[in-house]
PDB file of N, CA, C and O in Angstrom:
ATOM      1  N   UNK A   1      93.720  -5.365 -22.400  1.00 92.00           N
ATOM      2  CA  UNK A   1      94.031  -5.473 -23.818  1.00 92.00           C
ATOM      3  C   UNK A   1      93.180  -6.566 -24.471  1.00 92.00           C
ATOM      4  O   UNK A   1      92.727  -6.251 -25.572  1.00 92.00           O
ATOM      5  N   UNK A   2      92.884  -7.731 -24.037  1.00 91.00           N
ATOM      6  CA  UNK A   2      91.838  -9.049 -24.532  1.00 91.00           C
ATOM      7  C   UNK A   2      90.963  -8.037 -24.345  1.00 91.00           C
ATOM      8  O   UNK A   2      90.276  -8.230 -25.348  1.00 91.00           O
ATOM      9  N   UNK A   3      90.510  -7.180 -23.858  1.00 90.00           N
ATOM     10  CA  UNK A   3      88.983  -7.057 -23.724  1.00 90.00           C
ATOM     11  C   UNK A   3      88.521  -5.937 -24.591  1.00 90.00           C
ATOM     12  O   UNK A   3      87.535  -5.936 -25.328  1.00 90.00           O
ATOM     13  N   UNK A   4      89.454  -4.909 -24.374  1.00 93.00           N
ATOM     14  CA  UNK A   4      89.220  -3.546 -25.216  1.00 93.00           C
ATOM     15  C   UNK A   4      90.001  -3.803 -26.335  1.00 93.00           C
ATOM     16  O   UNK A   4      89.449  -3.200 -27.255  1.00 93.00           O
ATOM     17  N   UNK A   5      90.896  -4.320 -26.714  1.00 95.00           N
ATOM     18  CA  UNK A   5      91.855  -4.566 -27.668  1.00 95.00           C
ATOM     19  C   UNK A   5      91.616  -5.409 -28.497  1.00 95.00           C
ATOM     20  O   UNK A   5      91.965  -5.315 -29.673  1.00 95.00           O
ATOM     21  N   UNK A   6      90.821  -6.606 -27.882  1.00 95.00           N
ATOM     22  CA  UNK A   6      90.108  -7.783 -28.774  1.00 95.00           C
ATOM     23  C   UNK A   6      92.068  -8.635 -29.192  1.00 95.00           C
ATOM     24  O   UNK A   6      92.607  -9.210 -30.137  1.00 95.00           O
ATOM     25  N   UNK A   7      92.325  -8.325 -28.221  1.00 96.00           N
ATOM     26  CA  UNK A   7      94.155  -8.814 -28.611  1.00 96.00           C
ATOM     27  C   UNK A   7      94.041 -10.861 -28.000  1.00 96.00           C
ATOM     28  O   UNK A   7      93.355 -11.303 -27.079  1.00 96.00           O
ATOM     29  N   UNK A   8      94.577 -11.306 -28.535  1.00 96.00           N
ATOM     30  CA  UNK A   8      94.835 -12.316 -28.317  1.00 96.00           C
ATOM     31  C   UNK A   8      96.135 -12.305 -26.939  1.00 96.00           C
ATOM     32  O   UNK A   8      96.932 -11.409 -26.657  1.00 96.00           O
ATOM     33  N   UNK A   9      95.905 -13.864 -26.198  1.00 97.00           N
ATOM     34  CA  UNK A   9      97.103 -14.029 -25.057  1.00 97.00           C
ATOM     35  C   UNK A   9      98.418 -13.723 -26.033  1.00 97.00           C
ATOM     36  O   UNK A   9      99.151 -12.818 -25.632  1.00 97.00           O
ATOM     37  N   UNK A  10      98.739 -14.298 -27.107  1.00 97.00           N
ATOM     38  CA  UNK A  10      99.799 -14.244 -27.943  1.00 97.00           C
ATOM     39  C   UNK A  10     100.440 -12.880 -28.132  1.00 97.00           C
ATOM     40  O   UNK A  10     101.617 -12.525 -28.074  1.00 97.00           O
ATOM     41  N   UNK A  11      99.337 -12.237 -28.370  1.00 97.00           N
ATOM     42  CA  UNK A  11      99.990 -11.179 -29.188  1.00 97.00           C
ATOM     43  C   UNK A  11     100.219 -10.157 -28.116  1.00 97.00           C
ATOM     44  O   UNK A  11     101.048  -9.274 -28.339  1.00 97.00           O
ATOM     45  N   UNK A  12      99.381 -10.187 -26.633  1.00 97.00           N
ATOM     46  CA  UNK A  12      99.371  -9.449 -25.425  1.00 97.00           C
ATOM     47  C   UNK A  12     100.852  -9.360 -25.241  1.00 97.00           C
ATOM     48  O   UNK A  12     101.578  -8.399 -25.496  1.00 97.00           O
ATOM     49  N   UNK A  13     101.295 -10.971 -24.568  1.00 97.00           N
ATOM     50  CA  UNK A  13     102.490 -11.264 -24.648  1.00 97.00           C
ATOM     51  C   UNK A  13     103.981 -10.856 -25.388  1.00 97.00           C
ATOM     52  O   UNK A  13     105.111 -10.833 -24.900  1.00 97.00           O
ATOM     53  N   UNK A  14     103.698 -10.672 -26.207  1.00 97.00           N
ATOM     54  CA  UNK A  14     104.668 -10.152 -27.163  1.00 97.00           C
ATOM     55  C   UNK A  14     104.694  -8.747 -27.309  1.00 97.00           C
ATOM     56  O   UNK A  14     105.644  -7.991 -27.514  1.00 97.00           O
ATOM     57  N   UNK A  15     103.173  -8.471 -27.131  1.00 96.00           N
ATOM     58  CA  UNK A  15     103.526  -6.395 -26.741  1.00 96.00           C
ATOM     59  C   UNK A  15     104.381  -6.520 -25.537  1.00 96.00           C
ATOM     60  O   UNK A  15     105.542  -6.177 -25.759  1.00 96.00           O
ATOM     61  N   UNK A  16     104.121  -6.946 -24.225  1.00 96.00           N
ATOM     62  CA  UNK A  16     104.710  -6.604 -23.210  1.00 96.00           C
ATOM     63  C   UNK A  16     106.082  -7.501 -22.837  1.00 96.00           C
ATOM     64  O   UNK A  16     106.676  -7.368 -21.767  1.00 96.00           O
ATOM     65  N   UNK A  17     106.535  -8.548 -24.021  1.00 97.00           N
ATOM     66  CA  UNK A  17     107.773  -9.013 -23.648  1.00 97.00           C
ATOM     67  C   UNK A  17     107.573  -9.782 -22.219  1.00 97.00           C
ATOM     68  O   UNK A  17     108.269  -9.792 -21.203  1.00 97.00           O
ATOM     69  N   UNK A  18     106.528 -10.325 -22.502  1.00 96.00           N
ATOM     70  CA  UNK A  18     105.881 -11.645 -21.041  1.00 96.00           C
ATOM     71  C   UNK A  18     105.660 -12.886 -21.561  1.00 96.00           C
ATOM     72  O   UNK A  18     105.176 -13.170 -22.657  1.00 96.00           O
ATOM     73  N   UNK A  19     105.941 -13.403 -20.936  1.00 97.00           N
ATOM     74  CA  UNK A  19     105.664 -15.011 -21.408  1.00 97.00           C
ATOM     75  C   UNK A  19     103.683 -15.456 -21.303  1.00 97.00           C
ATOM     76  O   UNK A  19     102.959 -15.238 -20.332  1.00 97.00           O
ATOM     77  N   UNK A  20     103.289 -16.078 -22.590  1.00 97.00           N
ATOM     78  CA  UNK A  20     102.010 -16.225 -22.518  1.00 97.00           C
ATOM     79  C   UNK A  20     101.082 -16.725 -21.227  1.00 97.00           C
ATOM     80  O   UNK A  20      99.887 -16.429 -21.236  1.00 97.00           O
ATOM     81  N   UNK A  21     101.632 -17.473 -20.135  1.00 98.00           N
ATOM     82  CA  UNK A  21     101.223 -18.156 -18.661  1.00 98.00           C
ATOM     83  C   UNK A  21     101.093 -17.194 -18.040  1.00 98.00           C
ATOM     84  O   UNK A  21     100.058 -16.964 -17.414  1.00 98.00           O
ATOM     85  N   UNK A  22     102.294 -16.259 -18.068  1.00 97.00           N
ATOM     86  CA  UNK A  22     102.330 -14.790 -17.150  1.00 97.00           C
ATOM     87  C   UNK A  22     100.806 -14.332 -17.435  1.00 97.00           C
ATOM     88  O   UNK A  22      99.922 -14.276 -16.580  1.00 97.00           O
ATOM     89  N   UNK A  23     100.665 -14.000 -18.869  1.00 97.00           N
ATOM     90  CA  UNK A  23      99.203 -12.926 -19.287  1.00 97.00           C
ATOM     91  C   UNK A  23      98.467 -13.718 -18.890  1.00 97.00           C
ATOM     92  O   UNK A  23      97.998 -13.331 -17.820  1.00 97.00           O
ATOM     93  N   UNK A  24      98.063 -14.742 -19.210  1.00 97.00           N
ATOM     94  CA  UNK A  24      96.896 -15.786 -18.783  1.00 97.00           C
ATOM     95  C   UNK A  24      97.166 -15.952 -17.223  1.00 97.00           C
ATOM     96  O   UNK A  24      96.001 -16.164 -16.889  1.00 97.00           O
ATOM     97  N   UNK A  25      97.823 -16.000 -16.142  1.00 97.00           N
ATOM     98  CA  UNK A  25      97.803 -15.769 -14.852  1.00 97.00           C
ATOM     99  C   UNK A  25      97.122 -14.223 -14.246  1.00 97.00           C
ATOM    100  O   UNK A  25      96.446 -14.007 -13.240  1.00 97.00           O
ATOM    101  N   UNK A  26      97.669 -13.204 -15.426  1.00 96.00           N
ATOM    102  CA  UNK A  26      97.209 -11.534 -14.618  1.00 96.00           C
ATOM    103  C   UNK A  26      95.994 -11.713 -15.552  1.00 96.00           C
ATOM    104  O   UNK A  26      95.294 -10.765 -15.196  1.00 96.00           O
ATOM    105  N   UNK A  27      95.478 -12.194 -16.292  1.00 96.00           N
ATOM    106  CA  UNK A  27      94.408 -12.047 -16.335  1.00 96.00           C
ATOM    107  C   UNK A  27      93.359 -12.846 -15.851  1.00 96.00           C
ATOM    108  O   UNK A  27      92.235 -12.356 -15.955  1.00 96.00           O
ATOM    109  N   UNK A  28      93.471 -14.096 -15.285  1.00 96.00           N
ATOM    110  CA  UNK A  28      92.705 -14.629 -14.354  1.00 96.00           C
ATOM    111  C   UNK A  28      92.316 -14.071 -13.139  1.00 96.00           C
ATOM    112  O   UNK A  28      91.173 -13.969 -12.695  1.00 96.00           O
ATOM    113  N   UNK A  29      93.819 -13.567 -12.431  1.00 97.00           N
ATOM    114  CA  UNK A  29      93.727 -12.899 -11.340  1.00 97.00           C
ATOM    115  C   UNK A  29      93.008 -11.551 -11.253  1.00 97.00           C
ATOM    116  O   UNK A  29      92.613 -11.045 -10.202  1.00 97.00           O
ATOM    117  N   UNK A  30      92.895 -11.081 -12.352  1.00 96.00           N
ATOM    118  CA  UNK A  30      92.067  -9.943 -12.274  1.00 96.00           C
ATOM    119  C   UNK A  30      91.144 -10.133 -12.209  1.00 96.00           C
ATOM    120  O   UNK A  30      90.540  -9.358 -11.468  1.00 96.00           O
ATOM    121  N   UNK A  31      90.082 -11.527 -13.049  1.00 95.00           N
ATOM    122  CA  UNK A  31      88.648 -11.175 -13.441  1.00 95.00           C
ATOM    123  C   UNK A  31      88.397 -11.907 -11.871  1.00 95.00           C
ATOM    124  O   UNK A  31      87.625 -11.140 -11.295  1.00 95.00           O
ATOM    125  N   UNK A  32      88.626 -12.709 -11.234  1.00 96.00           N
ATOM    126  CA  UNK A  32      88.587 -13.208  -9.978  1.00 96.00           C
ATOM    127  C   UNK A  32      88.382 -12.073  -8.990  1.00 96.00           C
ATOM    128  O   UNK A  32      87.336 -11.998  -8.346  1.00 96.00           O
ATOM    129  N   UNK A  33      89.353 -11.199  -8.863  1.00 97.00           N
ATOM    130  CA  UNK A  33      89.331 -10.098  -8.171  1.00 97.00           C
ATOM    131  C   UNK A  33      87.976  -8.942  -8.759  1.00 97.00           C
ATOM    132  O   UNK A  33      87.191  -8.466  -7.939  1.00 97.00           O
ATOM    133  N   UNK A  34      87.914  -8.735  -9.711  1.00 94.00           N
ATOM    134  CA  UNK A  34      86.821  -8.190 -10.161  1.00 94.00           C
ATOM    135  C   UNK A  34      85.254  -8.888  -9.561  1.00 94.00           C
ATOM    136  O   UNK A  34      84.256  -8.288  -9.163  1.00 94.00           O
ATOM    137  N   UNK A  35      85.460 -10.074  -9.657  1.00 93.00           N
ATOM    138  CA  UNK A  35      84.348 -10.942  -9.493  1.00 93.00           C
ATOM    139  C   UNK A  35      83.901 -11.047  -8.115  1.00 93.00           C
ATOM    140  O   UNK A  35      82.696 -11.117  -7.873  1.00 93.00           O
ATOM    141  N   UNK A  36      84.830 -11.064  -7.132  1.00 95.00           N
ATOM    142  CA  UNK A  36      84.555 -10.811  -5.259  1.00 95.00           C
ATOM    143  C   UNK A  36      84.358  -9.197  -5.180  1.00 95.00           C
ATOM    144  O   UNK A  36      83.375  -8.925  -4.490  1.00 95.00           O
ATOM    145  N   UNK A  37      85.054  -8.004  -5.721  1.00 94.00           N
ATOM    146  CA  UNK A  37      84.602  -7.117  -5.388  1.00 94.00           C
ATOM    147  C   UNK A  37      83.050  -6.356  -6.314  1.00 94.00           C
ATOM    148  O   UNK A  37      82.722  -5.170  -6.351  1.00 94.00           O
ATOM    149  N   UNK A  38      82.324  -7.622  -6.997  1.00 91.00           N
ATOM    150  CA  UNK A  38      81.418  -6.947  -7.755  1.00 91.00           C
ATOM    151  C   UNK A  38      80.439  -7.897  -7.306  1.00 91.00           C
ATOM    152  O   UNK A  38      79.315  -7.807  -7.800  1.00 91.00           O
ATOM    153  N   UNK A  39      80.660  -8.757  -6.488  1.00 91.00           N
ATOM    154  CA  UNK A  39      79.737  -9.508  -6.367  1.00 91.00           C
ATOM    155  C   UNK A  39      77.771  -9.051  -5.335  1.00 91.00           C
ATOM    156  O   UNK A  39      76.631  -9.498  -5.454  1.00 91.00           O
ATOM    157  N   UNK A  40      78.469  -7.914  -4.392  1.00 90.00           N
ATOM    158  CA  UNK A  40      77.590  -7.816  -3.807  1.00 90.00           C
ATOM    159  C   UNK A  40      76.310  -6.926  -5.390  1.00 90.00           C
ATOM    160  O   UNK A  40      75.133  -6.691  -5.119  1.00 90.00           O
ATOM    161  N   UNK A  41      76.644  -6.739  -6.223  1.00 88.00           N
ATOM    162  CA  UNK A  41      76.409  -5.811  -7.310  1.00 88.00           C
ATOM    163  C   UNK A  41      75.565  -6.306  -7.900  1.00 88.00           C
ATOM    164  O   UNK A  41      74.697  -5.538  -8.315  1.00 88.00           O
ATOM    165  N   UNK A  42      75.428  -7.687  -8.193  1.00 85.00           N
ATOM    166  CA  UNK A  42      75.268  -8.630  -9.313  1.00 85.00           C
ATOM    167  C   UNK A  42      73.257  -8.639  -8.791  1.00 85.00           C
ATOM    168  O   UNK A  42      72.629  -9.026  -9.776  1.00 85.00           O
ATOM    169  N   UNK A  43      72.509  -8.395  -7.856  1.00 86.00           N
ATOM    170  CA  UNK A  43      71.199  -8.327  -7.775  1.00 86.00           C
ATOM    171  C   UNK A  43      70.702  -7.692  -8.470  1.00 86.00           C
ATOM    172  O   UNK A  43      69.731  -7.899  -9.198  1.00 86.00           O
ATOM    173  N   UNK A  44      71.624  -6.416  -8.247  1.00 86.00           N
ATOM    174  CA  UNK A  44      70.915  -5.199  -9.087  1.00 86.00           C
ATOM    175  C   UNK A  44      71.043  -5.144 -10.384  1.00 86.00           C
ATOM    176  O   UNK A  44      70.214  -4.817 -11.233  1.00 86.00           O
ATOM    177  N   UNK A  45      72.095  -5.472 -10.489  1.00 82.00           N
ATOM    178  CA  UNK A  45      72.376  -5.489 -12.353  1.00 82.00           C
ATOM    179  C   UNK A  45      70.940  -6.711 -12.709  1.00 82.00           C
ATOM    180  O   UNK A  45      69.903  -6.373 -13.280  1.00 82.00           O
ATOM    181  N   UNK A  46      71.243  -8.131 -12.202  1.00 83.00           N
ATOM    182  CA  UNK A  46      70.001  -8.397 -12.677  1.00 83.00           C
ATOM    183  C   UNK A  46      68.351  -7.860 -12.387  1.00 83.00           C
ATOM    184  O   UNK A  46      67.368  -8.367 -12.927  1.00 83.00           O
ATOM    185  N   UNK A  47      68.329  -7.061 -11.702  1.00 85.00           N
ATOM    186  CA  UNK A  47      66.839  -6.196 -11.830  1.00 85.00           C
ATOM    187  C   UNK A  47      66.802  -5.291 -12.516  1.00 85.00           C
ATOM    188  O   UNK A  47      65.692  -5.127 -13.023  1.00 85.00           O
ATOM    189  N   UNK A  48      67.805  -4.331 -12.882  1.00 86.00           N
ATOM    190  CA  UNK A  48      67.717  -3.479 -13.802  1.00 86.00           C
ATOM    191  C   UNK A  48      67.980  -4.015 -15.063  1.00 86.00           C
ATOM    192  O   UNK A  48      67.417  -3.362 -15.942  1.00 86.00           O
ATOM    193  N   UNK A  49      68.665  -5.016 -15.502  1.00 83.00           N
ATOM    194  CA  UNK A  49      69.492  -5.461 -17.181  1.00 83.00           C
ATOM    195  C   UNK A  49      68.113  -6.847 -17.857  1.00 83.00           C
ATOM    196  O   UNK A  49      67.402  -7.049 -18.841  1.00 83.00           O
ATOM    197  N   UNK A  50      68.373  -7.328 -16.807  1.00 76.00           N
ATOM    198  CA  UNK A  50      67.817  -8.598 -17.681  1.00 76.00           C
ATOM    199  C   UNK A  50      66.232  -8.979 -17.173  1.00 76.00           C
ATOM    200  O   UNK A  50      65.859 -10.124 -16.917  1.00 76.00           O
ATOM    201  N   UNK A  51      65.515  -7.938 -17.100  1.00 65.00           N
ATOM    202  CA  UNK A  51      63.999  -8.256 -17.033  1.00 65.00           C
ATOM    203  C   UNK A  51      63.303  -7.290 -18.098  1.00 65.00           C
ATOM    204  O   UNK A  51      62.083  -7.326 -18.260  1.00 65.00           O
TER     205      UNK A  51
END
């Protein structure tokens, strides 16, 4: 929802009836998790994106 939604922690929170720490915890934990399973990735993206 922050990302595609452009939603603020606040307002995340209040859609889903979560306390703002909660959203800001699942969303740390995600981009973390995103970040170890994308990591072997990250060569190629920079040879193909940014030259």
């Amino acid at each position: 929802m922050s990302r595609y939604d452009q939603m603020s922690v606040k307002e995340i929170a209040e859609s889903m009836n979560i306390g703002t720490k909660g959203v800001e915890y699942h969303i740390t934990k995600s981009l973390k998790v995103l970040r170890h399973a994308l990591k072997d990735y990250l060569p190629i993206f920079q040879l193909l994106f940014l030259n």
